Short mmCIF file of C-alpha atoms in Angstrom, two decimals:
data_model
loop_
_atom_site.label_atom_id
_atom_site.label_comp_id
_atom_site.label_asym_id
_atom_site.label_seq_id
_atom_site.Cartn_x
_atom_site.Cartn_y
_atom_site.Cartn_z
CA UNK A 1343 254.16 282.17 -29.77
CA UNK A 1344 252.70 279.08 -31.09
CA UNK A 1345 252.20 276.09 -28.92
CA UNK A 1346 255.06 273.78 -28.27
CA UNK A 1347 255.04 270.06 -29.68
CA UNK A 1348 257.21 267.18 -28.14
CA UNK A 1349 257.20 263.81 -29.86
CA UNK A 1350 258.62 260.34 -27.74
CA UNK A 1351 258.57 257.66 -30.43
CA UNK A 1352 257.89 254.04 -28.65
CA UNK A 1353 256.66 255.40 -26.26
CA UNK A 1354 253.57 252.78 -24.72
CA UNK A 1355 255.34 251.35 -22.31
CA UNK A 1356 259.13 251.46 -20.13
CA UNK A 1357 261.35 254.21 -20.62
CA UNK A 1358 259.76 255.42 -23.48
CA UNK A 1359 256.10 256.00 -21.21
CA UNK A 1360 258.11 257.32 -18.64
CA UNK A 1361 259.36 260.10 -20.68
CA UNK A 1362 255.93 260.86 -21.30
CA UNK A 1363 254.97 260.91 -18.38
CA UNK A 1364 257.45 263.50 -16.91
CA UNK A 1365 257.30 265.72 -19.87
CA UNK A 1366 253.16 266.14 -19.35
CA UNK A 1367 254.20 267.00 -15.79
CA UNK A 1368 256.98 270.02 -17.04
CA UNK A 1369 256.59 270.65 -20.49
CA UNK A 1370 254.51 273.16 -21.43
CA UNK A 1371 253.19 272.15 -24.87
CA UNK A 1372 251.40 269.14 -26.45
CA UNK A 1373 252.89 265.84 -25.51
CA UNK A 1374 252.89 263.06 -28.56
CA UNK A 1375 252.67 259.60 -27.65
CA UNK A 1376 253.52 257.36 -29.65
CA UNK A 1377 253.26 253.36 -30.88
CA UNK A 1378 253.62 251.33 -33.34
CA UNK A 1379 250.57 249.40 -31.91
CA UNK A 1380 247.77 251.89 -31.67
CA UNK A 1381 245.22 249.46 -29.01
CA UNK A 1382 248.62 249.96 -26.64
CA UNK A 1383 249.50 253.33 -27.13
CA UNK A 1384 245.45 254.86 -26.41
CA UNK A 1385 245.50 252.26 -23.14
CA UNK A 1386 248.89 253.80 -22.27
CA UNK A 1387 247.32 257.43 -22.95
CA UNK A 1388 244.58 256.26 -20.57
CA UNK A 1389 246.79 255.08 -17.80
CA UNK A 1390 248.27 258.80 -18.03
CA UNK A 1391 245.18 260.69 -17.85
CA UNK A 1392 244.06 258.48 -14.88
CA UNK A 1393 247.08 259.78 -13.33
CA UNK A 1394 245.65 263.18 -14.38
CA UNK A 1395 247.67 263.88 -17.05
CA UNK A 1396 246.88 264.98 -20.76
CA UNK A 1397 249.35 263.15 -23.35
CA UNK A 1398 247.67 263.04 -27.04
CA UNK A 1399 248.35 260.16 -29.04
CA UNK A 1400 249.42 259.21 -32.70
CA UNK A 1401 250.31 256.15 -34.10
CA UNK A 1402 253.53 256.12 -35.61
CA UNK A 1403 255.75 252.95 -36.59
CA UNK A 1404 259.04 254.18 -37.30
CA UNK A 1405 260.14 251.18 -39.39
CA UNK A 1406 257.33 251.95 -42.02
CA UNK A 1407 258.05 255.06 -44.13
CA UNK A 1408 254.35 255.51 -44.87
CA UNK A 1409 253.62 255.94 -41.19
CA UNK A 1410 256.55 258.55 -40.90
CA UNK A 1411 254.88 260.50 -43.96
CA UNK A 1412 251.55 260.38 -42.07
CA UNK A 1413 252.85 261.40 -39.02
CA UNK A 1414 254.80 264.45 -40.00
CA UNK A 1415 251.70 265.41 -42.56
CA UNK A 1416 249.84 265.16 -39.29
CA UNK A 1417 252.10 267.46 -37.30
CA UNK A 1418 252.80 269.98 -39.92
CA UNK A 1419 249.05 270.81 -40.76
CA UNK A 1420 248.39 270.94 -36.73
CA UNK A 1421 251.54 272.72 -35.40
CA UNK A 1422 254.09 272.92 -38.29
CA UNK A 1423 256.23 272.25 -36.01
CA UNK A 1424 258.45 270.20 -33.42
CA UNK A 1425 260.71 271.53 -30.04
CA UNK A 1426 261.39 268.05 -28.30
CA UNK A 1427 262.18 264.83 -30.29
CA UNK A 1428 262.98 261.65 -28.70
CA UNK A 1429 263.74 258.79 -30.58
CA UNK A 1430 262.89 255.90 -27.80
CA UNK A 1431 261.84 253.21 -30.29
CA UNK A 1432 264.35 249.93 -30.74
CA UNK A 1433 264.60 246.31 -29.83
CA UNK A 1434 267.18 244.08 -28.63
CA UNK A 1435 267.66 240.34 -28.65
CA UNK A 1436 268.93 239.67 -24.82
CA UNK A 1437 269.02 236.63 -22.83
CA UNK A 1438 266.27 234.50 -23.91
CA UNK A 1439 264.96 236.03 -27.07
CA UNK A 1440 268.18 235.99 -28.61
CA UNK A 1441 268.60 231.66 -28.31
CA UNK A 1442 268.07 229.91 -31.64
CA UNK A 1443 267.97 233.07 -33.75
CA UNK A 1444 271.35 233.22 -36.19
CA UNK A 1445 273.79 236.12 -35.60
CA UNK A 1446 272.79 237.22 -39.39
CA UNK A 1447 269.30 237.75 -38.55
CA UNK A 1448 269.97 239.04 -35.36
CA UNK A 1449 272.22 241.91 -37.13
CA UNK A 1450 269.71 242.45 -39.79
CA UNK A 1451 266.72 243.23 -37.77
CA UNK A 1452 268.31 244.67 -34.84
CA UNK A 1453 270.22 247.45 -36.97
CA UNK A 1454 266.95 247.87 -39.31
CA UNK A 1455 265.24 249.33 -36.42
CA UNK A 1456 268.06 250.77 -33.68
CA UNK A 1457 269.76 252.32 -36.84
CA UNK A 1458 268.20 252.37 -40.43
CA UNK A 1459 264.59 253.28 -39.01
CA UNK A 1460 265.98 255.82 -36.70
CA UNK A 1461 267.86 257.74 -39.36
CA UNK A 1462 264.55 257.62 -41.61
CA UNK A 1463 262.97 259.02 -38.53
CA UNK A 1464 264.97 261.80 -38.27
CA UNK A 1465 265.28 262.33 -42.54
CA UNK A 1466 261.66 262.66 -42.16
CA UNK A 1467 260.44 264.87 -38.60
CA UNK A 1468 263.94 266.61 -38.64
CA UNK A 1469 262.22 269.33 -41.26
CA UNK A 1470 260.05 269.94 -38.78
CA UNK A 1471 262.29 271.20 -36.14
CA UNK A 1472 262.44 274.78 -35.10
CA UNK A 1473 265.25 276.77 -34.41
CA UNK A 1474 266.20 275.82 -30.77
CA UNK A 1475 264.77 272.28 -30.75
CA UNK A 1476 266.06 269.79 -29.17
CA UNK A 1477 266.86 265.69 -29.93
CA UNK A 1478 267.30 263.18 -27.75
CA UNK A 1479 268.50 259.49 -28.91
CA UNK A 1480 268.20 257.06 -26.80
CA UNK A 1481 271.12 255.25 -26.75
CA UNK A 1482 273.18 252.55 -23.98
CA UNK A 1483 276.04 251.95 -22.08
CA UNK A 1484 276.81 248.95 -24.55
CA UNK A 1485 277.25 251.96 -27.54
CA UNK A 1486 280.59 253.36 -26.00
CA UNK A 1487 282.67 252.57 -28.70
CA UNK A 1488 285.21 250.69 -26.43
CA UNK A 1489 282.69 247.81 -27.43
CA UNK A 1490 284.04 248.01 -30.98
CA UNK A 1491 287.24 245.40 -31.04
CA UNK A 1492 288.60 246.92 -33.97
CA UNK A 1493 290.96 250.32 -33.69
CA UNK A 1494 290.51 250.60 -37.56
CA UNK A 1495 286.28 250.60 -37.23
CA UNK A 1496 287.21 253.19 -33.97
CA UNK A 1497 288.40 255.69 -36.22
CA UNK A 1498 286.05 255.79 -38.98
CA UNK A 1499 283.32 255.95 -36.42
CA UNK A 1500 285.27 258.88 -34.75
CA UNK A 1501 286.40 260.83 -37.78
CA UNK A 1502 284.80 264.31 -37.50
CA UNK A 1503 284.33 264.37 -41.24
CA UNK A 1504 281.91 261.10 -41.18
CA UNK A 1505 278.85 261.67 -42.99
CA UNK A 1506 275.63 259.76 -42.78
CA UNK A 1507 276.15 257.68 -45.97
CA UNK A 1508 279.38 256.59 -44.73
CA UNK A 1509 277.97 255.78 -41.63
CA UNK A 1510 275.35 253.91 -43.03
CA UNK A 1511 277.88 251.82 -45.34
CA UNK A 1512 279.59 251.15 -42.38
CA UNK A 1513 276.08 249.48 -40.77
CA UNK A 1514 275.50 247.66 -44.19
CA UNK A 1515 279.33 246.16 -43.72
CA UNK A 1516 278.73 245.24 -40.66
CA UNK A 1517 275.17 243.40 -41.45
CA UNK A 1518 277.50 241.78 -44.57
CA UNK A 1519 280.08 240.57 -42.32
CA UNK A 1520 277.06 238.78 -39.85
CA UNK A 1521 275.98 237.01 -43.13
CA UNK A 1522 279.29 235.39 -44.01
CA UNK A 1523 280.24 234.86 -39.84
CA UNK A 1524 283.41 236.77 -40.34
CA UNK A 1525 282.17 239.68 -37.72
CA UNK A 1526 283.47 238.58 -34.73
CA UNK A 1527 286.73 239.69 -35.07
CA UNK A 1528 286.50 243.36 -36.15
CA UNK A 1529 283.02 244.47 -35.03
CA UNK A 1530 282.20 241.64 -31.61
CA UNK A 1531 279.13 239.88 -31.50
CA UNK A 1532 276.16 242.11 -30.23
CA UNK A 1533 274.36 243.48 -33.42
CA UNK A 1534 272.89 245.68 -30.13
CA UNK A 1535 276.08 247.38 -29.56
CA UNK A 1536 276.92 247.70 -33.09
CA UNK A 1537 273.22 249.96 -33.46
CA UNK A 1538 273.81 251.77 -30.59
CA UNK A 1539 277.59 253.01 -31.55
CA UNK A 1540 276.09 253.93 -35.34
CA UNK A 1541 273.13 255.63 -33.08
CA UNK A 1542 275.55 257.87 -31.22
CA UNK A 1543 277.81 258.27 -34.39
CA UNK A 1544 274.53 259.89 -36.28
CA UNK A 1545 274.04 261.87 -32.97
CA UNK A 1546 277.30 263.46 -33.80
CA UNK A 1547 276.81 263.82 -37.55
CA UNK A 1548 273.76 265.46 -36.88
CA UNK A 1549 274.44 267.85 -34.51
CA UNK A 1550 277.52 269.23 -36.60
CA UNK A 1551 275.22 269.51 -39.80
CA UNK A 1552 272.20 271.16 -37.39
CA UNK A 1553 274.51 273.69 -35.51
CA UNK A 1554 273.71 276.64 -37.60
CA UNK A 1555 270.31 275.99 -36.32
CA UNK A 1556 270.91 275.73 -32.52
CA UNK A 1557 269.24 272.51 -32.37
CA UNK A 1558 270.64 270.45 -29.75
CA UNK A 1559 271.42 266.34 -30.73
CA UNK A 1560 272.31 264.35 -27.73
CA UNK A 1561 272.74 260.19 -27.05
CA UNK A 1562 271.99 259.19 -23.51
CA UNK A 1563 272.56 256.32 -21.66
CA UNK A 1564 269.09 255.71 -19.75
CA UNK A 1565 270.96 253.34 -17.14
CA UNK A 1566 270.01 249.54 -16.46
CA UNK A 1567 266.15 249.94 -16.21
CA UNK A 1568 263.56 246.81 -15.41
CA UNK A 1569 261.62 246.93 -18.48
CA UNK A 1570 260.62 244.21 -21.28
CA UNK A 1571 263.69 245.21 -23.24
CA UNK A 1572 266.01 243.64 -20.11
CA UNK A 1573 263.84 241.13 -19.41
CA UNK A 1574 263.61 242.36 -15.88
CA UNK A 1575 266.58 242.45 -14.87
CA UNK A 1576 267.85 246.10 -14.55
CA UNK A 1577 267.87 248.16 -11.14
CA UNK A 1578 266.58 251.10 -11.78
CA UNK A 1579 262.86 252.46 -12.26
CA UNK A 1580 261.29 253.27 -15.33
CA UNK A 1581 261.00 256.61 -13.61
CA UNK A 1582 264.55 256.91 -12.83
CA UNK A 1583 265.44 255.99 -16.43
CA UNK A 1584 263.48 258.61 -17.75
CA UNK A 1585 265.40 261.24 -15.68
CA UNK A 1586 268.73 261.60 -18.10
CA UNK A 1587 266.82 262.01 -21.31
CA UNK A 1588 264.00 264.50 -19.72
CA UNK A 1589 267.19 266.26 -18.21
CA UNK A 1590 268.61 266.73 -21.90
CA UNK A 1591 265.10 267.51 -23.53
CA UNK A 1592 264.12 270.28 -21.18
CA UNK A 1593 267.17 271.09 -18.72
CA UNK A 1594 270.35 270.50 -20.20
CA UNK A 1595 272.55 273.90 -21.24
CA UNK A 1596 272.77 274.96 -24.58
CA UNK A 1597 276.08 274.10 -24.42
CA UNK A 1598 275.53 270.59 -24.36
CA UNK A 1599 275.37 269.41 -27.81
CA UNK A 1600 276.52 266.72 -29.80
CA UNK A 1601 277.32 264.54 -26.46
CA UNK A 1602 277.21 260.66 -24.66
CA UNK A 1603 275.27 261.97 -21.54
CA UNK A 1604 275.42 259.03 -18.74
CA UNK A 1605 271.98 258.08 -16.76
CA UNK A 1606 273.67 260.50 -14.05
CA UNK A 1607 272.92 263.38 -16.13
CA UNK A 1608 277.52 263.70 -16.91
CA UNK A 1609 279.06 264.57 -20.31
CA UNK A 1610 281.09 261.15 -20.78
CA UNK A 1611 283.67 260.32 -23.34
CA UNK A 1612 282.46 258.13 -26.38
CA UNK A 1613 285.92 257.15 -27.67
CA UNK A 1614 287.64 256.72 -23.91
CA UNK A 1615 287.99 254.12 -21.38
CA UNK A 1616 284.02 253.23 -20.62
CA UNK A 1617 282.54 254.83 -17.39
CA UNK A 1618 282.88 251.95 -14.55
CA UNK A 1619 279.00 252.44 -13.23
CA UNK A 1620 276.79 251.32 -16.25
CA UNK A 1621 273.32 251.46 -14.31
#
């Protein structure tokens, strides 16, 4: 059999590194690394083989279309393949970064990369994927759909016929509506949440269209982790963040597919009253 390939995308530093980390320690295959910033990702590929650990490294900027192309050219002349896909990569004005920056550019950016660059990710590696492979999208507490004010927006996110153009009208609507101001009502105000729920919406689209495959799409919740993204602030460990998504990309059943698994490693419900624990 030929040799297994796992891909983290983002993966330099917090969470994302952390992934890394624990998949070089269990995974028995080559272990991508990747950055957008290539000086980062080799020192963060050093740090791991000081720890005596063998990650390879790629640079790969998911928001630029010619780096995807590159990438997957890469991968397909060296493996032709992918098993273990983790889309890490996103941003998030919190706290600080987000003062002084309008809600319209706030949307704009923040869904280009949580959402738009994510899907583009996936158009492009997804051929790639072999039969058994599995996806895992990072996701957050804040993209339980419960964060959506509007019961009409809650059902076209959950209808089980949603397809990915639909979705991504909805993200454009939503990025229309921060323009003109008018999104407070219908959609709240965190462009974060609004990428994460259209993050675990694709999760869901793809996993129905990728079934006859036995490829396995989950979201996860990594829990409130002390990284750059939080500013600091979260509990938990990168370490301990990284234990949900390595859970789904090498532990999980088959039988979990499709699903909005909680830092805890449960099945929760997307379109149900939130979980109360959100670390």
């Amino acid at each position: 059999m030929s040799l297994k390939v796992a891909v983290v995308t983002g993966a330099n530093k917090g969470i994302g590194f952390a992934i890394v980390r624990g998949l070089c320690k269990r995974f028995d295959g080559a272990v991508y690394l990747t950055s957008r910033d290539e000086k980062r990702g080799r020192d963060a590929v050093a740090a791991l083989e000081n720890e005596g650990l063998h990650p390879k490294y790629h640079q790969l900027d998911i928001t630029n279309p010619q780096s995807l192309k590159a990438f997957h050219d890469y991968i397909k002349e060296k493996y032709g393949h992918i098993d273990i896909l983790v889309n890490n990569a996103a941003i998030a004005f919190f706290f600080s970064k987000a003062r002084g920056v309008p809600a319209a550019i706030q949307a704009e950016e923040t869904l280009r990369v949580n959402y738009f660059s994510v899907l583009s990710t996936c158009e492009i590696l997804f051929p790639l994927l072999r039969n058994g492979a599995r996806v895992v999208n990072i996701s957050s507490s804040y993209g339980h759909l419960s964060y959506i004010p509007s019961e009409k927006l809650r059902q076209k996110f959950q209808d089980p016929n949603l397809t990915v153009s639909e979705l991504s009208d909805l993200m454009h609507q939503y990025i229309a509506a921060a323009k003109q101001g008018t999104q407070s009502k219908e959609w709240g105000n965190s462009s974060y949440v609004v990428s994460k729920v259209g993050l675990i919406a694709l999760t869901k689209i793809h996993q129905r269209l990728l079934n006859d495959r036995d490829i396995k799409v989950n979201a996860v919740h990594p829990g409130y982790v002390d990284t750059d993204m939080t500013s600091h602030m979260g509990p938990l460990s990168i370490e301990e963040g990284a234990q949900a998504p390595l859970f789904l990309a090498l532990d999980a059943p088959d039988s979990v597919k499709g699903e909005f698994v909680w830092f805890d490693k449960r099945i929760v419900s997307w379109a149900d009253n939130k979980p109360v624990k959100e670390y």
